[in-house]
Amino acid sequence: MNGPLAILGPGVLGLSTAQWAAERGLAVRLLGRDAEHAARGRTGIERRWESAVRKGRLDPAAHAAASARLEALPFGPAALDGAAAFLEAIPEVVEAKVRVLAAAAAWGGPDLPVLSGTSGLPVTDLAREAGLRDRLLGFHLFVPVPRMAVVELVVPDGTPQAWVDRARDLAGALGKQVAQVRDQAGFAAARMALAQGLEAMRLLEAGIAAAEDLDALMTLGYGHPVGPLELSDRVGLDLRLAIAEGIHRSTGDPRFAPPRLLQEKVARGETGQRAGRGFYHWDASGRRA
């Protein structure tokens, strides 16, 4: 890549991506709503690196080199000057995404690849609202980014191949295999994982089995690394609910009708790992209690 990768959003996805990109040798600009917001994100990454060095998982020289590649800046025109690509990694709020995507396109100019890290919002709709028709692609990375080997590249109909090629180049620089999918609500990965998760919730709601047993059937029986209910907790039950509602609303497919149990947990604030409680209890360090 000729220039830095600009990543907006020092949250879970943004920090994980920025950390990995810097470790892979890319110059990275981590962007926040202001300088302090961005600096806090950089501090979080530095703590991860320092912990990895202490545990012998990262060479001190590699840490120093990666740290030198990482810059924290407020989101604005200067942050996109000379950038090779822009990745939006903010929460799944349509209005907010549209606003920052439109701003990035305006500030970065017509040659800047603009990518959304959304895990399920239709990219075509975001592009239309942001004035980025035939230019915006979805670049769905999986967290933790350093450990996950694939990126779901979401390509709306009519997107010129040149934009697709540049997104693929970025994926290659990040060491990720590309799984290219056509744009639709929920894409492919979220739809497959969500359908399994919602069915597990229905079985739990019906009293067929306990959460631990349902998850054990998928981890020990089918070799999945994590069960569908634990995965839902890790993703966030509020996000699972929002995606299910969006797909159900746009398609009418009964498979994606949110179970009552999911709706009730979200209403009570039991949204999963970040809240400390979902289908499981979680401690402050993010481990199942």
Coordinates of C-alpha atoms in Angstrom, one line a residue:
M1 CA 0.0 0.0 0.0
N2 CA 1.2 3.4 -0.9
G3 CA 0.2 5.4 2.2
P4 CA -1.4 4.7 5.5
L5 CA -4.5 2.9 6.3
A6 CA -6.9 5.3 8.1
I7 CA -9.3 3.5 10.6
L8 CA -12.1 5.4 12.2
G9 CA -13.4 4.1 15.5
P10 CA -11.2 3.1 18.5
G11 CA -13.6 0.5 19.6
V12 CA -13.2 -3.3 19.6
L13 CA -13.0 -3.7 15.8
G14 CA -11.0 -0.6 15.2
L15 CA -8.4 -1.3 17.8
S16 CA -8.0 -4.9 16.8
T17 CA -7.6 -4.0 13.1
A18 CA -5.1 -1.1 13.8
Q19 CA -3.0 -3.3 16.1
W20 CA -2.8 -6.1 13.5
A21 CA -2.2 -3.8 10.5
A22 CA 0.7 -2.1 12.4
E23 CA 2.2 -5.5 13.2
R24 CA 1.9 -6.5 9.6
G25 CA 4.0 -3.5 8.6
L26 CA 1.3 -1.1 7.5
A27 CA 1.4 2.6 8.5
V28 CA -1.8 3.1 10.4
R29 CA -3.8 6.2 11.4
L30 CA -6.2 5.4 14.2
L31 CA -8.9 8.1 14.2
G32 CA -11.3 9.2 16.9
R33 CA -13.9 11.8 17.3
D34 CA -11.2 14.1 18.8
A35 CA -7.5 13.8 19.7
E36 CA -8.2 12.5 23.2
H37 CA -10.5 9.8 21.9
A38 CA -7.9 8.6 19.4
A39 CA -5.1 8.8 22.0
R40 CA -7.1 6.6 24.4
G41 CA -7.4 4.0 21.7
R42 CA -3.7 4.1 21.0
T43 CA -3.0 3.6 24.7
G44 CA -5.2 0.5 24.7
I45 CA -3.2 -1.0 21.8
E46 CA 0.1 -0.2 23.6
R47 CA -1.1 -2.0 26.7
R48 CA -1.8 -5.1 24.6
W49 CA 1.6 -5.0 23.0
E50 CA 3.3 -4.5 26.4
S51 CA 1.4 -7.5 27.8
A52 CA 2.4 -9.6 24.8
V53 CA 6.1 -8.6 25.3
R54 CA 5.9 -9.6 29.0
K55 CA 4.4 -13.0 28.1
G56 CA 7.0 -13.6 25.4
R57 CA 4.5 -13.5 22.6
L58 CA 5.9 -10.4 20.9
D59 CA 9.6 -9.5 20.4
P60 CA 10.5 -6.1 21.9
A61 CA 12.0 -4.9 18.6
A62 CA 8.8 -5.9 16.7
H63 CA 6.8 -4.0 19.3
A64 CA 8.9 -0.9 18.8
A65 CA 8.5 -1.1 15.0
A66 CA 4.8 -1.6 15.2
S67 CA 4.4 1.2 17.6
A68 CA 6.3 3.6 15.3
R69 CA 3.8 2.8 12.5
L70 CA 0.8 3.7 14.6
E71 CA -0.5 7.3 14.8
A72 CA -3.5 8.6 16.6
L73 CA -5.4 11.5 15.1
P74 CA -8.8 13.2 15.2
F75 CA -11.2 12.5 12.3
G76 CA -10.9 15.3 9.8
P77 CA -9.4 16.3 6.5
A78 CA -5.8 16.2 7.7
A79 CA -6.2 12.7 8.9
L80 CA -7.1 11.5 5.4
D81 CA -4.4 13.5 3.5
G82 CA -2.3 10.9 1.6
A83 CA -4.2 7.9 3.0
A84 CA -4.2 4.8 0.9
A85 CA -7.6 3.5 2.2
F86 CA -10.3 4.5 4.8
L87 CA -12.0 1.9 6.9
E88 CA -15.0 2.9 9.0
A89 CA -15.3 0.8 12.2
I90 CA -17.9 2.6 14.3
P91 CA -21.0 1.1 15.9
E92 CA -23.9 -0.2 13.8
V93 CA -25.9 3.0 13.6
V94 CA -26.9 3.8 10.1
E95 CA -27.1 7.6 10.5
A96 CA -23.6 7.8 12.1
K97 CA -22.1 5.6 9.4
V98 CA -23.6 7.5 6.6
R99 CA -22.3 10.8 8.1
V100 CA -18.7 9.6 8.5
L101 CA -18.6 7.8 5.1
A102 CA -19.7 10.9 3.3
A103 CA -17.2 13.0 5.1
A104 CA -14.4 10.6 4.4
A105 CA -15.2 10.5 0.7
A106 CA -15.3 14.3 0.5
W107 CA -12.0 14.8 2.5
G108 CA -10.1 12.0 0.9
G109 CA -10.9 12.7 -2.6
P110 CA -12.2 10.6 -5.5
D111 CA -9.3 8.1 -5.5
L112 CA -9.6 7.0 -1.9
P113 CA -11.0 3.5 -1.3
V114 CA -13.8 3.9 1.2
L115 CA -14.7 0.7 3.2
S116 CA -17.3 0.0 5.8
G117 CA -16.6 -2.5 8.6
T118 CA -20.3 -3.2 9.1
S119 CA -21.2 -6.8 9.9
G120 CA -24.7 -6.8 8.4
L121 CA -26.1 -3.4 7.3
P122 CA -26.7 -3.4 3.5
V123 CA -23.8 -1.6 1.9
T124 CA -25.9 -0.5 -1.1
D125 CA -28.2 1.5 1.3
L126 CA -25.2 3.1 3.1
A127 CA -23.7 4.0 -0.2
R128 CA -26.9 5.6 -1.5
E129 CA -27.4 7.7 1.6
A130 CA -23.7 8.7 1.7
G131 CA -23.5 9.6 -1.9
L132 CA -21.0 6.8 -2.6
R133 CA -22.9 4.7 -5.2
D134 CA -20.7 2.2 -7.0
R135 CA -17.8 3.1 -4.7
L136 CA -18.4 1.8 -1.2
L137 CA -17.6 -1.8 -0.3
G138 CA -18.1 -3.8 2.9
F139 CA -14.9 -5.0 4.6
H140 CA -16.1 -7.3 7.4
L141 CA -13.2 -8.4 9.5
F142 CA -13.7 -10.8 12.3
V143 CA -12.5 -10.1 15.9
P144 CA -9.9 -10.6 17.2
V145 CA -8.4 -9.6 13.9
P146 CA -4.9 -11.0 14.6
R147 CA -6.3 -14.5 15.0
M148 CA -9.0 -14.6 12.3
A149 CA -7.8 -15.5 8.8
V150 CA -10.7 -14.2 6.6
V151 CA -12.4 -11.0 5.6
E152 CA -15.9 -10.9 4.1
L153 CA -15.7 -8.6 1.2
V154 CA -19.2 -7.3 0.3
V155 CA -19.6 -6.1 -3.2
P156 CA -22.8 -4.2 -4.3
D157 CA -24.0 -4.8 -7.8
G158 CA -22.4 -2.4 -10.3
T159 CA -19.2 -1.8 -8.3
P160 CA -16.3 -1.3 -10.7
Q161 CA -13.7 -4.0 -10.5
A162 CA -10.9 -1.5 -9.8
W163 CA -12.4 -0.8 -6.3
V164 CA -12.8 -4.5 -5.7
D165 CA -9.1 -5.1 -6.6
R166 CA -7.9 -2.4 -4.2
A167 CA -9.9 -3.8 -1.4
R168 CA -8.5 -7.2 -2.1
D169 CA -5.0 -5.7 -2.1
L170 CA -5.7 -4.4 1.4
A171 CA -6.9 -7.8 2.5
G172 CA -3.7 -9.3 1.2
A173 CA -1.6 -6.8 3.0
L174 CA -3.4 -7.8 6.2
G175 CA -2.8 -11.5 5.5
K176 CA -6.5 -12.3 5.1
Q177 CA -8.2 -14.7 2.7
V178 CA -11.1 -12.9 0.9
A179 CA -14.5 -14.4 0.9
Q180 CA -16.4 -12.2 -1.6
V181 CA -20.2 -12.0 -1.3
R182 CA -22.9 -10.0 -3.0
D183 CA -24.6 -7.4 -0.9
Q184 CA -27.7 -8.3 1.0
A185 CA -29.0 -7.7 4.6
G186 CA -26.8 -9.7 6.9
F187 CA -24.4 -10.6 4.0
A188 CA -23.5 -14.3 4.3
A189 CA -21.5 -14.8 7.5
A190 CA -23.9 -13.0 9.8
R191 CA -26.9 -14.8 8.2
M192 CA -25.4 -18.2 8.7
A193 CA -24.2 -17.5 12.3
L194 CA -27.4 -15.7 13.2
A195 CA -29.7 -18.4 11.9
Q196 CA -27.9 -20.9 14.1
G197 CA -27.8 -18.6 17.1
L198 CA -31.6 -17.8 16.9
E199 CA -32.4 -21.5 16.6
A200 CA -30.3 -22.2 19.7
M201 CA -32.2 -19.4 21.5
R202 CA -35.6 -21.0 20.5
L203 CA -34.5 -24.4 21.8
L204 CA -33.4 -22.8 25.1
E205 CA -36.6 -20.8 25.3
A206 CA -38.6 -24.0 24.8
G207 CA -36.7 -25.8 27.6
I208 CA -35.2 -28.4 25.3
A209 CA -31.7 -28.1 26.9
A210 CA -29.6 -25.8 29.0
A211 CA -27.3 -23.2 27.3
E212 CA -24.2 -25.1 28.2
D213 CA -25.5 -28.3 26.7
L214 CA -26.7 -26.7 23.5
D215 CA -23.3 -25.1 23.0
A216 CA -21.6 -28.4 23.8
L217 CA -23.4 -30.1 21.0
M218 CA -22.0 -27.7 18.5
T219 CA -18.4 -27.5 20.0
L220 CA -17.9 -31.1 20.9
G221 CA -20.3 -32.6 18.3
Y222 CA -19.5 -30.5 15.3
G223 CA -16.1 -29.1 16.2
H224 CA -17.1 -25.4 16.3
P225 CA -14.6 -23.3 18.3
V226 CA -17.5 -21.7 20.3
G227 CA -21.1 -22.5 20.7
P228 CA -23.9 -20.3 19.2
L229 CA -25.1 -18.9 22.5
E230 CA -21.7 -18.1 23.8
L231 CA -20.9 -16.5 20.4
S232 CA -24.1 -14.4 20.7
D233 CA -22.9 -13.2 24.1
R234 CA -19.5 -12.3 22.6
V235 CA -21.0 -10.5 19.6
G236 CA -23.6 -8.7 21.8
L237 CA -27.2 -9.6 22.1
D238 CA -28.2 -6.1 21.2
L239 CA -26.3 -6.3 17.9
R240 CA -27.8 -9.8 17.3
L241 CA -31.3 -8.4 17.8
A242 CA -30.7 -5.4 15.6
I243 CA -29.4 -7.6 12.7
A244 CA -32.2 -10.1 13.1
E245 CA -34.8 -7.4 13.1
G246 CA -33.3 -5.8 10.0
I247 CA -33.1 -9.0 8.0
H248 CA -36.6 -10.1 9.1
R249 CA -38.0 -6.6 8.2
S250 CA -36.4 -6.6 4.8
T251 CA -37.0 -10.2 3.8
G252 CA -40.0 -11.4 5.9
D253 CA -38.1 -14.7 6.4
P254 CA -39.4 -16.3 9.6
R255 CA -36.0 -17.8 10.4
F256 CA -34.9 -14.4 11.4
A257 CA -37.8 -13.4 13.6
P258 CA -36.2 -12.6 16.9
P259 CA -37.1 -15.0 19.7
R260 CA -38.9 -13.6 22.7
L261 CA -36.0 -14.6 25.0
L262 CA -33.6 -12.5 23.0
Q263 CA -35.9 -9.5 23.1
E264 CA -36.4 -9.8 26.8
K265 CA -32.7 -10.1 27.6
V266 CA -31.9 -7.0 25.6
A267 CA -34.7 -5.1 27.3
R268 CA -33.2 -6.0 30.7
G269 CA -29.8 -4.9 29.6
E270 CA -28.4 -8.4 29.6
T271 CA -26.6 -7.9 26.3
G272 CA -23.7 -10.3 26.7
Q273 CA -20.0 -10.2 27.5
R274 CA -19.7 -6.4 27.6
A275 CA -22.6 -6.1 30.0
G276 CA -21.4 -8.9 32.2
R277 CA -24.5 -11.0 31.6
G278 CA -26.3 -12.6 28.7
F279 CA -26.8 -16.3 28.3
Y280 CA -23.8 -16.6 30.6
H281 CA -22.2 -14.5 33.3
W282 CA -18.9 -12.8 32.4
D283 CA -16.3 -11.3 34.7
A284 CA -14.6 -7.9 34.2
S285 CA -11.8 -9.3 32.1
G286 CA -14.3 -10.7 29.6
R287 CA -14.1 -14.4 30.7
R288 CA -17.0 -16.6 31.5
A289 CA -17.6 -16.5 35.2

